[in-house]
Short mmCIF file of C-alpha atoms in Angstrom, two decimals:
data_model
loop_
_atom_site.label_atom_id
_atom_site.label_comp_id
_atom_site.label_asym_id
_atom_site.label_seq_id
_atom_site.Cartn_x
_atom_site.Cartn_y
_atom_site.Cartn_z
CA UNK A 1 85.53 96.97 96.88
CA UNK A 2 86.52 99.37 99.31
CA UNK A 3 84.95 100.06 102.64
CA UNK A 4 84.44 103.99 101.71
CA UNK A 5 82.99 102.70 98.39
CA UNK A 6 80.93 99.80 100.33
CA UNK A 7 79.53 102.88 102.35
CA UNK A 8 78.33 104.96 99.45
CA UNK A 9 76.45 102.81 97.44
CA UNK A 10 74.91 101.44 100.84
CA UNK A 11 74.20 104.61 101.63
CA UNK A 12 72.86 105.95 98.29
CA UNK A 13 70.71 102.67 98.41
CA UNK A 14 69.01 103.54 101.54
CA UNK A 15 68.57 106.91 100.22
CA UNK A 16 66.74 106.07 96.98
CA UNK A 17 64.47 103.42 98.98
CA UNK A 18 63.55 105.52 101.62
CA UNK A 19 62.78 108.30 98.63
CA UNK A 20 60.17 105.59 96.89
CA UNK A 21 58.67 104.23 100.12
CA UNK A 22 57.75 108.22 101.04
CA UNK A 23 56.23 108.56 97.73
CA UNK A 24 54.48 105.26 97.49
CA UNK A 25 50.43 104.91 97.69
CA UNK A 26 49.02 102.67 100.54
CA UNK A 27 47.86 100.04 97.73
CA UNK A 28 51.63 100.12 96.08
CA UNK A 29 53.03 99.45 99.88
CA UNK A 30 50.25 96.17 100.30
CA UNK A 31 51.63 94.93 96.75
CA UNK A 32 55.04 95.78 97.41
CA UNK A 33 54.65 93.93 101.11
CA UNK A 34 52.61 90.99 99.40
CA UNK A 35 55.04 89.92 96.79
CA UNK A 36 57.91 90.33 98.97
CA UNK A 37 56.09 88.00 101.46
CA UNK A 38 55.69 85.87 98.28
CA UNK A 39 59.14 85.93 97.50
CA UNK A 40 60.18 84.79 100.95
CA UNK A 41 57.34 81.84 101.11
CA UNK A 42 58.99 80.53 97.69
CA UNK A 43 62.50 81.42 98.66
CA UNK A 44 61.85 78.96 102.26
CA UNK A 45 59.69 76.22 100.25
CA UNK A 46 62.67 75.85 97.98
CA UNK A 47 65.70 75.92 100.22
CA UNK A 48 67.29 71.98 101.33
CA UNK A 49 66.26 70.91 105.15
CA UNK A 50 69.98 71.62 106.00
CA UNK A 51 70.47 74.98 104.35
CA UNK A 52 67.59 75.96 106.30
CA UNK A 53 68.22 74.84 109.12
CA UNK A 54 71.23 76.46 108.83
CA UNK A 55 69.63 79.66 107.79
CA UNK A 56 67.50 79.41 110.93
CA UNK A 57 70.99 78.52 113.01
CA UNK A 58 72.35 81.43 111.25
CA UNK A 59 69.11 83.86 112.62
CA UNK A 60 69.91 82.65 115.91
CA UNK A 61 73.59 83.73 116.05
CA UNK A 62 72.58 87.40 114.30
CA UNK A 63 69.69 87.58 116.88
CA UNK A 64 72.13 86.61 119.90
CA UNK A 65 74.74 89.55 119.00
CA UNK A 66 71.99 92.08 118.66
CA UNK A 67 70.81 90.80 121.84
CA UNK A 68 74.23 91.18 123.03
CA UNK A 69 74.13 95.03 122.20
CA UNK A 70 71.36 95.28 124.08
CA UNK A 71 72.46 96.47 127.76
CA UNK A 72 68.53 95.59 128.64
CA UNK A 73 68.54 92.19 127.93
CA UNK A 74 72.06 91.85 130.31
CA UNK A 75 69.77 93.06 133.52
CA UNK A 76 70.27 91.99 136.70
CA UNK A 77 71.37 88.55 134.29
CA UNK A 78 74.11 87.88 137.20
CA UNK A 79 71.53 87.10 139.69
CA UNK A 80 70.03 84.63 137.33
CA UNK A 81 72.93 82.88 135.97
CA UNK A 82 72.19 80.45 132.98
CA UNK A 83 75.25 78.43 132.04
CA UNK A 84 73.47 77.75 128.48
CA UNK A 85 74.37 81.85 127.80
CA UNK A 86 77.02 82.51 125.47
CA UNK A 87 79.63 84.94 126.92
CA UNK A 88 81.81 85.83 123.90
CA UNK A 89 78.60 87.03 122.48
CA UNK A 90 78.01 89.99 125.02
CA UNK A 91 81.19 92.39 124.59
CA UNK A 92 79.89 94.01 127.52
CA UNK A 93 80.65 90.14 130.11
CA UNK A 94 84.01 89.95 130.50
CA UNK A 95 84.77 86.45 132.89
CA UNK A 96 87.97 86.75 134.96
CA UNK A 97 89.49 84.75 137.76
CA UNK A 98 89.64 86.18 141.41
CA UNK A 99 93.75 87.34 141.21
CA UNK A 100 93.97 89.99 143.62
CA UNK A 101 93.59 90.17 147.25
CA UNK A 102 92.15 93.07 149.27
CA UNK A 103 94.63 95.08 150.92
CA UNK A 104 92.39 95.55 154.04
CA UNK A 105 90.62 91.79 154.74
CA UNK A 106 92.87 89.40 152.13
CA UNK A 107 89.81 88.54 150.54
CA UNK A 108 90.34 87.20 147.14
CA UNK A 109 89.12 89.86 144.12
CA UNK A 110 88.91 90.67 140.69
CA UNK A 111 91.60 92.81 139.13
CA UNK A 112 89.50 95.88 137.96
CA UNK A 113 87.14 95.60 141.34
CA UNK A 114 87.37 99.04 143.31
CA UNK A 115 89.23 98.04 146.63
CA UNK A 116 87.94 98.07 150.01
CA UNK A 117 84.27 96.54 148.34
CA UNK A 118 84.57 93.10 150.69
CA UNK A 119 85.00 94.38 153.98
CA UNK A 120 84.27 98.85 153.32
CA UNK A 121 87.61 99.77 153.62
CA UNK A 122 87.60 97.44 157.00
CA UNK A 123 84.53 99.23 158.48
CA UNK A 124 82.75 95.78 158.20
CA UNK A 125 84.83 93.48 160.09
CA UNK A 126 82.80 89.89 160.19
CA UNK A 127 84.53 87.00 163.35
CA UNK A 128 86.81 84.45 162.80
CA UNK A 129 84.67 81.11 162.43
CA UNK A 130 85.15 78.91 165.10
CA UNK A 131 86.80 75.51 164.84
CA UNK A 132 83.92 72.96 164.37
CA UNK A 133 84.65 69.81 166.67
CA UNK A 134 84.42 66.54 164.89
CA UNK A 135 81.20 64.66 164.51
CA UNK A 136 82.66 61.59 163.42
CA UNK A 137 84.13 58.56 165.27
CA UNK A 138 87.43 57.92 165.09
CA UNK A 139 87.75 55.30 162.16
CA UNK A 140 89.46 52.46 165.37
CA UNK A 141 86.76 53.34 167.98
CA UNK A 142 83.83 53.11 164.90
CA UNK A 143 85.27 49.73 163.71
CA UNK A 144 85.49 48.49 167.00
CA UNK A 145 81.90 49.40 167.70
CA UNK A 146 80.77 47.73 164.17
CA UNK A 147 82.92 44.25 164.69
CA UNK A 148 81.94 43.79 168.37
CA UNK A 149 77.61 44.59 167.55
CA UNK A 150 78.55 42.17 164.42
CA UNK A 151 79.59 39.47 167.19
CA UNK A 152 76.49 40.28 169.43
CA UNK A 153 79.41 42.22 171.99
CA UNK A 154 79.69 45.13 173.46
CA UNK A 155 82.30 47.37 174.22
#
């Protein structure tokens, strides 16, 4: 079956059911909704644990892409990150690595980022941090110290 076909008869469907909802009485629409709730209640008493659990797995993947097409439900989601959220769900996430360098402060950057967003075009200009002095003992000195308290000495 074609796509263009596929289309048609989908479309010609939605047509004729939209046509017999409009015309339907408010008793015909609590049937209609009843057995149909009937149907489903029969159609989940029957099914295997696994088939329905992979139904329900199933659910959960078709719910995650529409959630995915929702630009709502990505909001303000990179201050909150949550490594259980699958990325090749949401078309709109694209993960790259830092590959470019800014042409004003070196900082590392994404390919597509606008240049000059680190440092504003080197308006922002932060100092070099200083070098921090060693708070450790020299490894000698510090085994010296621990052998000659071991031995009740001192150096």
């Amino acid at each position: 079956m074609s796509f263009e076909v596929k289309n048609q008869r989908q479309a010609s469907d939605r047509l004729r059911t939209l046509n017999s909802r409009a015309t339907e009485s408010n008793e015909q629409r609590k049937r209609r909704t009843h057995c149909n709730a009937l149907g489903n209640q029969n159609r989940i008493g029957a099914e295997m644990f696994d088939a329905r659990r992979n139904t329900l797995q199933l659910e959960r993947v078709r719910q995650g892409i529409l959630k995915a097409s929702n630009r709502l439900y990505l909001k303000n989601k990179a201050l909150h990150y949550d490594p259980n959220l699958n990325c090749p769900n949401f078309p709109q996430i694209f993960i790259g690595s830092l590959s470019s360098k800014c042409t004003f402060c070196g900082a590392l950057k994404f390919e597509a980022e606008a240049s000059g967003l680190c440092c504003s075009n080197r308006k922002l200009s932060l100092p070099e941090l200083p070098q921090r002095q060693r708070l450790q003992f020299p490894l000698r000195v510090a085994f010296a110290i621990t052998i000659n308290k071991g031995q009740g000495q001192s150096l």
